[in-house]
């Protein structure tokens, strides 16, 4: 189990190792960033996008949240963290691709599938319940198609469906629709299986996933 003191030891190794070894790269990044890809991933500690895709600092702009969800475009008052990050990536960094990456054994998707947080008070699961309510329609479809909701088949169906929901919600943002129509932005769905370490990519036409070549 890693604690903050262990992380400080790790920092010292980084400061004397990786940081020094890539000094030119860090100097370049100190002047600004220009990633071409935005990755929307889950906050799950087992799924680290930079590790999975073997990228270096400055190469991908990452947003992580429960279940790798993107809310639909809306202008109602509130704190729009994901929307703000998306707006920054698309309009200011001018990323050319957005990847939504779900993963196996996702706790948020499991809660959406089983409706286990439904009715919880804020601070006791209510914030989670409100967030994963974005998956209510997809959850209803998966529940209707699977008699055993505890099966890995049902769980994976929910996890992959969540990626599709976020891809669809991305297209509700005017800036995303516009740039995609102009060929300046591409959307990708991906799924990483924790159990076997295999990345699956969503076919844009069928919505089906297949192992990455």
mmCIF file of N, CA and C in Angstrom, residues 22-153:
data_model
loop_
_atom_site.group_PDB
_atom_site.id
_atom_site.type_symbol
_atom_site.label_atom_id
_atom_site.label_comp_id
_atom_site.label_asym_id
_atom_site.label_seq_id
_atom_site.Cartn_x
_atom_site.Cartn_y
_atom_site.Cartn_z
ATOM 1 N N UNK A 22 15.144 13.877 -19.049
ATOM 2 C CA UNK A 22 14.341 14.532 -20.080
ATOM 3 C C UNK A 22 14.329 16.050 -19.886
ATOM 4 N N UNK A 23 15.479 16.596 -19.466
ATOM 5 C CA UNK A 23 15.530 18.022 -19.150
ATOM 6 C C UNK A 23 15.108 18.897 -20.327
ATOM 7 N N UNK A 24 15.504 18.544 -21.537
ATOM 8 C CA UNK A 24 15.128 19.342 -22.706
ATOM 9 C C UNK A 24 13.621 19.316 -22.912
ATOM 10 N N UNK A 25 13.030 18.125 -22.695
ATOM 11 C CA UNK A 25 11.577 17.992 -22.864
ATOM 12 C C UNK A 25 10.841 18.849 -21.843
ATOM 13 N N UNK A 26 11.277 18.836 -20.595
ATOM 14 C CA UNK A 26 10.620 19.634 -19.563
ATOM 15 C C UNK A 26 10.768 21.121 -19.843
ATOM 16 N N UNK A 27 11.906 21.513 -20.375
ATOM 17 C CA UNK A 27 12.109 22.928 -20.711
ATOM 18 C C UNK A 27 11.151 23.357 -21.811
ATOM 19 N N UNK A 28 10.934 22.466 -22.764
ATOM 20 C CA UNK A 28 9.989 22.748 -23.853
ATOM 21 C C UNK A 28 8.562 22.869 -23.309
ATOM 22 N N UNK A 29 8.196 21.958 -22.411
ATOM 23 C CA UNK A 29 6.846 21.969 -21.846
ATOM 24 C C UNK A 29 6.625 23.175 -20.943
ATOM 25 N N UNK A 30 7.690 23.716 -20.387
ATOM 26 C CA UNK A 30 7.554 24.892 -19.534
ATOM 27 C C UNK A 30 7.036 26.089 -20.320
ATOM 28 N N UNK A 31 7.204 26.051 -21.632
ATOM 29 C CA UNK A 31 6.736 27.138 -22.495
ATOM 30 C C UNK A 31 5.278 26.972 -22.911
ATOM 31 N N UNK A 32 4.696 25.794 -22.680
ATOM 32 C CA UNK A 32 3.297 25.560 -23.056
ATOM 33 C C UNK A 32 3.066 24.120 -23.464
ATOM 34 N N UNK A 33 1.811 23.799 -23.748
ATOM 35 C CA UNK A 33 1.462 22.442 -24.148
ATOM 36 C C UNK A 33 0.707 22.473 -25.477
ATOM 37 N N UNK A 34 0.855 21.396 -26.238
ATOM 38 C CA UNK A 34 0.142 21.306 -27.511
ATOM 39 C C UNK A 34 -0.205 19.852 -27.836
ATOM 40 N N UNK A 35 -0.884 19.171 -26.897
ATOM 41 C CA UNK A 35 -1.270 17.786 -27.163
ATOM 42 C C UNK A 35 -2.281 17.709 -28.296
ATOM 43 N N UNK A 36 -2.235 16.639 -29.066
ATOM 44 C CA UNK A 36 -3.175 16.444 -30.164
ATOM 45 C C UNK A 36 -4.357 15.553 -29.777
ATOM 46 N N UNK A 37 -4.238 14.903 -28.624
ATOM 47 C CA UNK A 37 -5.263 13.944 -28.204
ATOM 48 C C UNK A 37 -5.746 14.251 -26.790
ATOM 49 N N UNK A 38 -7.060 14.238 -26.621
ATOM 50 C CA UNK A 38 -7.670 14.325 -25.294
ATOM 51 C C UNK A 38 -8.173 12.928 -24.927
ATOM 52 N N UNK A 39 -7.906 12.497 -23.705
ATOM 53 C CA UNK A 39 -8.389 11.208 -23.222
ATOM 54 C C UNK A 39 -9.313 11.439 -22.038
ATOM 55 N N UNK A 40 -10.505 10.881 -22.111
ATOM 56 C CA UNK A 40 -11.457 10.933 -20.998
ATOM 57 C C UNK A 40 -11.520 9.527 -20.418
ATOM 58 N N UNK A 41 -11.041 9.393 -19.195
ATOM 59 C CA UNK A 41 -10.905 8.074 -18.583
ATOM 60 C C UNK A 41 -11.515 8.068 -17.191
ATOM 61 N N UNK A 42 -11.544 6.885 -16.594
ATOM 62 C CA UNK A 42 -12.105 6.729 -15.255
ATOM 63 C C UNK A 42 -11.062 7.091 -14.196
ATOM 64 N N UNK A 43 -11.532 7.500 -13.042
ATOM 65 C CA UNK A 43 -10.638 7.832 -11.927
ATOM 66 C C UNK A 43 -10.049 6.592 -11.263
ATOM 67 N N UNK A 44 -10.519 5.432 -11.625
ATOM 68 C CA UNK A 44 -10.056 4.169 -11.033
ATOM 69 C C UNK A 44 -8.526 4.112 -10.993
ATOM 70 N N UNK A 45 -7.986 3.792 -9.836
ATOM 71 C CA UNK A 45 -6.529 3.807 -9.644
ATOM 72 C C UNK A 45 -5.800 2.746 -10.461
ATOM 73 N N UNK A 46 -6.560 1.788 -11.005
ATOM 74 C CA UNK A 46 -5.923 0.699 -11.758
ATOM 75 C C UNK A 46 -5.780 1.003 -13.245
ATOM 76 N N UNK A 47 -6.333 2.129 -13.675
ATOM 77 C CA UNK A 47 -6.358 2.430 -15.111
ATOM 78 C C UNK A 47 -5.694 3.778 -15.362
ATOM 79 N N UNK A 48 -4.433 3.745 -15.714
ATOM 80 C CA UNK A 48 -3.649 4.969 -15.932
ATOM 81 C C UNK A 48 -3.416 5.145 -17.439
ATOM 82 N N UNK A 49 -4.086 6.112 -18.073
ATOM 83 C CA UNK A 49 -3.978 6.276 -19.532
ATOM 84 C C UNK A 49 -2.548 6.423 -20.051
ATOM 85 N N UNK A 50 -1.717 7.217 -19.381
ATOM 86 C CA UNK A 50 -0.360 7.423 -19.870
ATOM 87 C C UNK A 50 0.448 6.134 -19.830
ATOM 88 N N UNK A 51 0.116 5.248 -18.900
ATOM 89 C CA UNK A 51 0.817 3.974 -18.819
ATOM 90 C C UNK A 51 0.299 3.018 -19.883
ATOM 91 N N UNK A 52 -1.009 2.974 -20.033
ATOM 92 C CA UNK A 52 -1.623 2.061 -21.007
ATOM 93 C C UNK A 52 -1.193 2.415 -22.427
ATOM 94 N N UNK A 53 -1.159 3.720 -22.739
ATOM 95 C CA UNK A 53 -0.792 4.152 -24.086
ATOM 96 C C UNK A 53 0.695 4.478 -24.224
ATOM 97 N N UNK A 54 1.446 4.319 -23.139
ATOM 98 C CA UNK A 54 2.888 4.537 -23.137
ATOM 99 C C UNK A 54 3.235 5.909 -23.708
ATOM 100 N N UNK A 55 2.628 6.943 -23.137
ATOM 101 C CA UNK A 55 2.867 8.306 -23.609
ATOM 102 C C UNK A 55 3.763 9.074 -22.644
ATOM 103 N N UNK A 56 4.342 10.135 -23.146
ATOM 104 C CA UNK A 56 5.201 10.995 -22.346
ATOM 105 C C UNK A 56 4.433 12.235 -21.898
ATOM 106 N N UNK A 57 4.937 12.942 -20.894
ATOM 107 C CA UNK A 57 4.300 14.192 -20.466
ATOM 108 C C UNK A 57 4.127 15.149 -21.650
ATOM 109 N N UNK A 58 2.964 15.781 -21.715
ATOM 110 C CA UNK A 58 2.689 16.739 -22.773
ATOM 111 C C UNK A 58 2.050 16.150 -24.014
ATOM 112 N N UNK A 59 1.914 14.815 -24.074
ATOM 113 C CA UNK A 59 1.405 14.186 -25.294
ATOM 114 C C UNK A 59 -0.108 13.967 -25.288
ATOM 115 N N UNK A 60 -0.707 13.800 -24.115
ATOM 116 C CA UNK A 60 -2.159 13.624 -24.049
ATOM 117 C C UNK A 60 -2.734 14.510 -22.941
ATOM 118 N N UNK A 61 -3.905 15.068 -23.219
ATOM 119 C CA UNK A 61 -4.622 15.906 -22.258
ATOM 120 C C UNK A 61 -5.688 15.013 -21.626
ATOM 121 N N UNK A 62 -5.559 14.754 -20.335
ATOM 122 C CA UNK A 62 -6.384 13.728 -19.691
ATOM 123 C C UNK A 62 -7.371 14.322 -18.697
ATOM 124 N N UNK A 63 -8.611 13.845 -18.779
ATOM 125 C CA UNK A 63 -9.645 14.154 -17.789
ATOM 126 C C UNK A 63 -10.134 12.827 -17.229
ATOM 127 N N UNK A 64 -10.153 12.724 -15.910
ATOM 128 C CA UNK A 64 -10.603 11.480 -15.284
ATOM 129 C C UNK A 64 -11.744 11.770 -14.321
ATOM 130 N N UNK A 65 -12.741 10.921 -14.353
ATOM 131 C CA UNK A 65 -13.867 11.043 -13.433
ATOM 132 C C UNK A 65 -14.508 9.677 -13.247
ATOM 133 N N UNK A 66 -15.506 9.588 -12.409
ATOM 134 C CA UNK A 66 -16.189 8.322 -12.166
ATOM 135 C C UNK A 66 -16.818 7.815 -13.460
ATOM 136 N N UNK A 67 -16.379 6.649 -13.903
ATOM 137 C CA UNK A 67 -16.925 5.935 -15.066
ATOM 138 C C UNK A 67 -16.607 6.592 -16.406
ATOM 139 N N UNK A 68 -15.656 7.529 -16.439
ATOM 140 C CA UNK A 68 -15.238 8.172 -17.699
ATOM 141 C C UNK A 68 -16.418 8.783 -18.443
ATOM 142 N N UNK A 69 -17.263 9.490 -17.709
ATOM 143 C CA UNK A 69 -18.492 10.016 -18.311
ATOM 144 C C UNK A 69 -18.347 11.446 -18.812
ATOM 145 N N UNK A 70 -19.069 11.729 -19.891
ATOM 146 C CA UNK A 70 -19.210 13.081 -20.420
ATOM 147 C C UNK A 70 -20.681 13.450 -20.297
ATOM 148 N N UNK A 71 -21.009 14.533 -19.615
ATOM 149 C CA UNK A 71 -22.409 14.954 -19.526
ATOM 150 C C UNK A 71 -22.826 15.599 -20.842
ATOM 151 N N UNK A 72 -24.104 15.678 -21.114
ATOM 152 C CA UNK A 72 -24.548 16.373 -22.327
ATOM 153 C C UNK A 72 -24.331 17.877 -22.190
ATOM 154 N N UNK A 73 -24.290 18.567 -23.316
ATOM 155 C CA UNK A 73 -24.148 20.015 -23.310
ATOM 156 C C UNK A 73 -25.343 20.641 -22.623
ATOM 157 N N UNK A 74 -25.099 21.502 -21.662
ATOM 158 C CA UNK A 74 -26.174 22.201 -20.968
ATOM 159 C C UNK A 74 -25.636 23.506 -20.412
ATOM 160 N N UNK A 75 -26.501 24.488 -20.304
ATOM 161 C CA UNK A 75 -26.081 25.817 -19.841
ATOM 162 C C UNK A 75 -26.695 26.187 -18.506
ATOM 163 N N UNK A 76 -27.270 25.217 -17.822
ATOM 164 C CA UNK A 76 -27.858 25.486 -16.514
ATOM 165 C C UNK A 76 -26.761 25.812 -15.505
ATOM 166 N N UNK A 77 -27.089 26.583 -14.472
ATOM 167 C CA UNK A 77 -26.077 26.909 -13.456
ATOM 168 C C UNK A 77 -25.504 25.646 -12.827
ATOM 169 N N UNK A 78 -24.252 25.685 -12.496
ATOM 170 C CA UNK A 78 -23.613 24.534 -11.874
ATOM 171 C C UNK A 78 -22.125 24.563 -12.113
ATOM 172 N N UNK A 79 -21.467 23.536 -11.651
ATOM 173 C CA UNK A 79 -20.029 23.407 -11.829
ATOM 174 C C UNK A 79 -19.787 22.392 -12.936
ATOM 175 N N UNK A 80 -19.371 22.872 -14.081
ATOM 176 C CA UNK A 80 -19.252 22.000 -15.244
ATOM 177 C C UNK A 80 -17.786 21.646 -15.499
ATOM 178 N N UNK A 81 -17.238 20.802 -14.649
ATOM 179 C CA UNK A 81 -15.824 20.471 -14.727
ATOM 180 C C UNK A 81 -15.420 19.790 -16.021
ATOM 181 N N UNK A 82 -16.132 18.730 -16.393
ATOM 182 C CA UNK A 82 -15.799 18.011 -17.617
ATOM 183 C C UNK A 82 -16.040 18.897 -18.831
ATOM 184 N N UNK A 83 -17.136 19.629 -18.811
ATOM 185 C CA UNK A 83 -17.454 20.518 -19.937
ATOM 186 C C UNK A 83 -16.387 21.593 -20.102
ATOM 187 N N UNK A 84 -15.884 22.124 -18.988
ATOM 188 C CA UNK A 84 -14.837 23.144 -19.049
ATOM 189 C C UNK A 84 -13.548 22.561 -19.628
ATOM 190 N N UNK A 85 -13.193 21.371 -19.204
ATOM 191 C CA UNK A 85 -11.984 20.726 -19.725
ATOM 192 C C UNK A 85 -12.135 20.428 -21.213
ATOM 193 N N UNK A 86 -13.320 19.971 -21.600
ATOM 194 C CA UNK A 86 -13.589 19.689 -23.011
ATOM 195 C C UNK A 86 -13.500 20.961 -23.841
ATOM 196 N N UNK A 87 -14.105 22.020 -23.352
ATOM 197 C CA UNK A 87 -14.074 23.303 -24.040
ATOM 198 C C UNK A 87 -12.631 23.791 -24.210
ATOM 199 N N UNK A 88 -11.838 23.657 -23.163
ATOM 200 C CA UNK A 88 -10.442 24.090 -23.225
ATOM 201 C C UNK A 88 -9.663 23.267 -24.246
ATOM 202 N N UNK A 89 -9.878 21.942 -24.222
ATOM 203 C CA UNK A 89 -9.140 21.063 -25.127
ATOM 204 C C UNK A 89 -9.499 21.318 -26.585
ATOM 205 N N UNK A 90 -10.788 21.479 -26.857
ATOM 206 C CA UNK A 90 -11.252 21.630 -28.240
ATOM 207 C C UNK A 90 -11.025 23.036 -28.779
ATOM 208 N N UNK A 91 -11.365 24.037 -27.978
ATOM 209 C CA UNK A 91 -11.333 25.407 -28.464
ATOM 210 C C UNK A 91 -9.982 26.103 -28.318
ATOM 211 N N UNK A 92 -9.217 25.738 -27.311
ATOM 212 C CA UNK A 92 -7.961 26.436 -27.054
ATOM 213 C C UNK A 92 -6.729 25.595 -27.373
ATOM 214 N N UNK A 93 -6.724 24.327 -26.924
ATOM 215 C CA UNK A 93 -5.603 23.465 -27.292
ATOM 216 C C UNK A 93 -5.758 22.947 -28.719
ATOM 217 N N UNK A 94 -6.991 22.950 -29.191
ATOM 218 C CA UNK A 94 -7.310 22.485 -30.547
ATOM 219 C C UNK A 94 -6.850 21.047 -30.773
ATOM 220 N N UNK A 95 -7.230 20.173 -29.841
ATOM 221 C CA UNK A 95 -6.918 18.758 -30.010
ATOM 222 C C UNK A 95 -7.603 18.240 -31.268
ATOM 223 N N UNK A 96 -7.029 17.233 -31.866
ATOM 224 C CA UNK A 96 -7.554 16.687 -33.112
ATOM 225 C C UNK A 96 -8.323 15.388 -32.906
ATOM 226 N N UNK A 97 -8.161 14.791 -31.724
ATOM 227 C CA UNK A 97 -8.854 13.536 -31.430
ATOM 228 C C UNK A 97 -9.256 13.504 -29.961
ATOM 229 N N UNK A 98 -10.398 12.877 -29.699
ATOM 230 C CA UNK A 98 -10.849 12.658 -28.324
ATOM 231 C C UNK A 98 -11.108 11.167 -28.152
ATOM 232 N N UNK A 99 -10.522 10.587 -27.122
ATOM 233 C CA UNK A 99 -10.695 9.178 -26.822
ATOM 234 C C UNK A 99 -11.449 9.036 -25.508
ATOM 235 N N UNK A 100 -12.575 8.338 -25.529
ATOM 236 C CA UNK A 100 -13.292 7.990 -24.294
ATOM 237 C C UNK A 100 -12.923 6.550 -23.980
ATOM 238 N N UNK A 101 -12.274 6.337 -22.838
ATOM 239 C CA UNK A 101 -11.818 4.990 -22.490
ATOM 240 C C UNK A 101 -12.488 4.471 -21.225
ATOM 241 N N UNK A 102 -13.356 3.490 -21.401
ATOM 242 C CA UNK A 102 -13.942 2.798 -20.267
ATOM 243 C C UNK A 102 -13.025 1.650 -19.858
ATOM 244 N N UNK A 103 -13.410 0.918 -18.817
ATOM 245 C CA UNK A 103 -12.552 -0.186 -18.383
ATOM 246 C C UNK A 103 -13.342 -1.265 -17.670
ATOM 247 N N UNK A 104 -12.741 -2.439 -17.584
ATOM 248 C CA UNK A 104 -13.369 -3.564 -16.913
ATOM 249 C C UNK A 104 -13.420 -3.379 -15.408
ATOM 250 N N UNK A 105 -14.430 -3.943 -14.784
ATOM 251 C CA UNK A 105 -14.615 -3.892 -13.331
ATOM 252 C C UNK A 105 -14.770 -2.462 -12.829
ATOM 253 N N UNK A 106 -15.457 -1.630 -13.615
ATOM 254 C CA UNK A 106 -15.674 -0.236 -13.249
ATOM 255 C C UNK A 106 -16.741 -0.133 -12.160
ATOM 256 N N UNK A 107 -16.381 0.438 -11.026
ATOM 257 C CA UNK A 107 -17.319 0.551 -9.912
ATOM 258 C C UNK A 107 -18.505 1.440 -10.224
ATOM 259 N N UNK A 108 -18.249 2.531 -10.974
ATOM 260 C CA UNK A 108 -19.340 3.431 -11.331
ATOM 261 C C UNK A 108 -20.350 2.762 -12.231
ATOM 262 N N UNK A 109 -19.868 2.010 -13.195
ATOM 263 C CA UNK A 109 -20.768 1.289 -14.104
ATOM 264 C C UNK A 109 -21.521 0.188 -13.364
ATOM 265 N N UNK A 110 -20.840 -0.458 -12.421
ATOM 266 C CA UNK A 110 -21.504 -1.493 -11.631
ATOM 267 C C UNK A 110 -22.638 -0.893 -10.799
ATOM 268 N N UNK A 111 -22.391 0.284 -10.232
ATOM 269 C CA UNK A 111 -23.440 0.954 -9.452
ATOM 270 C C UNK A 111 -24.594 1.373 -10.350
ATOM 271 N N UNK A 112 -24.284 1.810 -11.579
ATOM 272 C CA UNK A 112 -25.339 2.192 -12.510
ATOM 273 C C UNK A 112 -26.162 0.981 -12.922
ATOM 274 N N UNK A 113 -25.496 -0.140 -13.128
ATOM 275 C CA UNK A 113 -26.184 -1.359 -13.537
ATOM 276 C C UNK A 113 -27.113 -1.868 -12.440
ATOM 277 N N UNK A 114 -26.644 -1.833 -11.195
ATOM 278 C CA UNK A 114 -27.423 -2.367 -10.075
ATOM 279 C C UNK A 114 -28.272 -1.306 -9.370
ATOM 280 N N UNK A 115 -28.112 -0.030 -9.788
ATOM 281 C CA UNK A 115 -28.837 1.073 -9.152
ATOM 282 C C UNK A 115 -28.586 1.093 -7.649
ATOM 283 N N UNK A 116 -27.361 0.752 -7.259
ATOM 284 C CA UNK A 116 -27.045 0.584 -5.846
ATOM 285 C C UNK A 116 -26.933 1.899 -5.073
ATOM 286 N N UNK A 117 -26.768 3.005 -5.768
ATOM 287 C CA UNK A 117 -26.667 4.296 -5.093
ATOM 288 C C UNK A 117 -27.977 5.071 -5.141
ATOM 289 N N UNK A 118 -28.982 4.500 -5.737
ATOM 290 C CA UNK A 118 -30.250 5.201 -5.914
ATOM 291 C C UNK A 118 -30.849 5.609 -4.565
ATOM 292 N N UNK A 119 -31.188 6.886 -4.443
ATOM 293 C CA UNK A 119 -31.818 7.373 -3.220
ATOM 294 C C UNK A 119 -30.856 7.758 -2.119
ATOM 295 N N UNK A 120 -29.551 7.629 -2.367
ATOM 296 C CA UNK A 120 -28.572 7.962 -1.330
ATOM 297 C C UNK A 120 -28.475 9.476 -1.138
ATOM 298 N N UNK A 121 -28.162 9.887 0.063
ATOM 299 C CA UNK A 121 -28.007 11.297 0.371
ATOM 300 C C UNK A 121 -26.647 11.806 -0.097
ATOM 301 N N UNK A 122 -26.555 13.087 -0.471
ATOM 302 C CA UNK A 122 -25.256 13.654 -0.831
ATOM 303 C C UNK A 122 -24.247 13.453 0.297
ATOM 304 N N UNK A 123 -23.075 12.990 -0.049
ATOM 305 C CA UNK A 123 -22.057 12.687 0.951
ATOM 306 C C UNK A 123 -22.105 11.243 1.395
ATOM 307 N N UNK A 124 -23.207 10.569 1.068
ATOM 308 C CA UNK A 124 -23.366 9.159 1.404
ATOM 309 C C UNK A 124 -23.563 8.315 0.154
ATOM 310 N N UNK A 125 -23.213 8.881 -0.973
ATOM 311 C CA UNK A 125 -23.407 8.193 -2.252
ATOM 312 C C UNK A 125 -24.283 8.968 -3.207
ATOM 313 N N UNK A 126 -24.891 10.041 -2.703
ATOM 314 C CA UNK A 126 -25.812 10.820 -3.522
ATOM 315 C C UNK A 126 -25.146 11.538 -4.677
ATOM 316 N N UNK A 127 -23.935 12.023 -4.466
ATOM 317 C CA UNK A 127 -23.222 12.681 -5.557
ATOM 318 C C UNK A 127 -22.913 11.676 -6.667
ATOM 319 N N UNK A 128 -22.540 10.474 -6.255
ATOM 320 C CA UNK A 128 -22.278 9.413 -7.227
ATOM 321 C C UNK A 128 -23.559 9.072 -7.975
ATOM 322 N N UNK A 129 -24.659 8.949 -7.233
ATOM 323 C CA UNK A 129 -25.940 8.602 -7.845
ATOM 324 C C UNK A 129 -26.348 9.621 -8.901
ATOM 325 N N UNK A 130 -26.192 10.900 -8.579
ATOM 326 C CA UNK A 130 -26.547 11.941 -9.542
ATOM 327 C C UNK A 130 -25.678 11.860 -10.791
ATOM 328 N N UNK A 131 -24.395 11.580 -10.604
ATOM 329 C CA UNK A 131 -23.468 11.537 -11.724
ATOM 330 C C UNK A 131 -23.752 10.350 -12.642
ATOM 331 N N UNK A 132 -23.879 9.162 -12.065
ATOM 332 C CA UNK A 132 -24.078 7.973 -12.895
ATOM 333 C C UNK A 132 -25.511 7.852 -13.403
ATOM 334 N N UNK A 133 -26.391 8.779 -12.989
ATOM 335 C CA UNK A 133 -27.731 8.816 -13.580
ATOM 336 C C UNK A 133 -27.646 9.099 -15.075
ATOM 337 N N UNK A 134 -26.501 9.590 -15.529
ATOM 338 C CA UNK A 134 -26.261 9.760 -16.955
ATOM 339 C C UNK A 134 -26.379 8.434 -17.699
ATOM 340 N N UNK A 135 -26.251 7.333 -16.964
ATOM 341 C CA UNK A 135 -26.287 6.009 -17.572
ATOM 342 C C UNK A 135 -27.627 5.294 -17.378
ATOM 343 N N UNK A 136 -28.624 5.986 -16.881
ATOM 344 C CA UNK A 136 -29.897 5.330 -16.570
ATOM 345 C C UNK A 136 -30.507 4.619 -17.776
ATOM 346 N N UNK A 137 -30.559 5.281 -18.914
ATOM 347 C CA UNK A 137 -31.174 4.655 -20.092
ATOM 348 C C UNK A 137 -30.362 3.452 -20.561
ATOM 349 N N UNK A 138 -29.056 3.601 -20.596
ATOM 350 C CA UNK A 138 -28.200 2.489 -21.004
ATOM 351 C C UNK A 138 -28.301 1.336 -20.019
ATOM 352 N N UNK A 139 -28.389 1.667 -18.735
ATOM 353 C CA UNK A 139 -28.519 0.643 -17.704
ATOM 354 C C UNK A 139 -29.813 -0.144 -17.873
ATOM 355 N N UNK A 140 -30.886 0.544 -18.185
ATOM 356 C CA UNK A 140 -32.175 -0.125 -18.379
ATOM 357 C C UNK A 140 -32.097 -1.116 -19.540
ATOM 358 N N UNK A 141 -31.395 -0.736 -20.590
ATOM 359 C CA UNK A 141 -31.252 -1.629 -21.749
ATOM 360 C C UNK A 141 -30.430 -2.859 -21.393
ATOM 361 N N UNK A 142 -29.339 -2.662 -20.673
ATOM 362 C CA UNK A 142 -28.495 -3.794 -20.296
ATOM 363 C C UNK A 142 -29.245 -4.718 -19.346
ATOM 364 N N UNK A 143 -29.969 -4.150 -18.395
ATOM 365 C CA UNK A 143 -30.729 -4.981 -17.456
ATOM 366 C C UNK A 143 -31.786 -5.792 -18.184
ATOM 367 N N UNK A 144 -32.372 -5.219 -19.222
ATOM 368 C CA UNK A 144 -33.406 -5.937 -19.982
ATOM 369 C C UNK A 144 -32.817 -7.087 -20.791
ATOM 370 N N UNK A 145 -31.536 -6.995 -21.128
ATOM 371 C CA UNK A 145 -30.901 -7.991 -21.977
ATOM 372 C C UNK A 145 -30.165 -9.078 -21.204
ATOM 373 N N UNK A 146 -29.969 -8.873 -19.902
ATOM 374 C CA UNK A 146 -29.203 -9.840 -19.112
ATOM 375 C C UNK A 146 -29.978 -10.222 -17.848
ATOM 376 N N UNK A 147 -30.208 -11.501 -17.687
ATOM 377 C CA UNK A 147 -30.948 -11.974 -16.516
ATOM 378 C C UNK A 147 -30.073 -12.005 -15.268
ATOM 379 N N UNK A 148 -28.777 -12.226 -15.452
ATOM 380 C CA UNK A 148 -27.849 -12.278 -14.323
ATOM 381 C C UNK A 148 -26.994 -11.017 -14.337
ATOM 382 N N UNK A 149 -27.384 -10.024 -13.553
ATOM 383 C CA UNK A 149 -26.660 -8.759 -13.548
ATOM 384 C C UNK A 149 -25.302 -8.853 -12.888
ATOM 385 N N UNK A 150 -25.045 -9.946 -12.177
ATOM 386 C CA UNK A 150 -23.749 -10.123 -11.534
ATOM 387 C C UNK A 150 -22.732 -10.798 -12.452
ATOM 388 N N UNK A 151 -23.176 -11.192 -13.634
ATOM 389 C CA UNK A 151 -22.263 -11.863 -14.554
ATOM 390 C C UNK A 151 -21.295 -10.862 -15.167
ATOM 391 N N UNK A 152 -20.126 -11.357 -15.565
ATOM 392 C CA UNK A 152 -19.143 -10.493 -16.211
ATOM 393 C C UNK A 152 -19.656 -10.003 -17.563
ATOM 394 N N UNK A 153 -20.515 -10.811 -18.194
ATOM 395 C CA UNK A 153 -21.083 -10.407 -19.482
ATOM 396 C C UNK A 153 -21.940 -9.152 -19.316
#
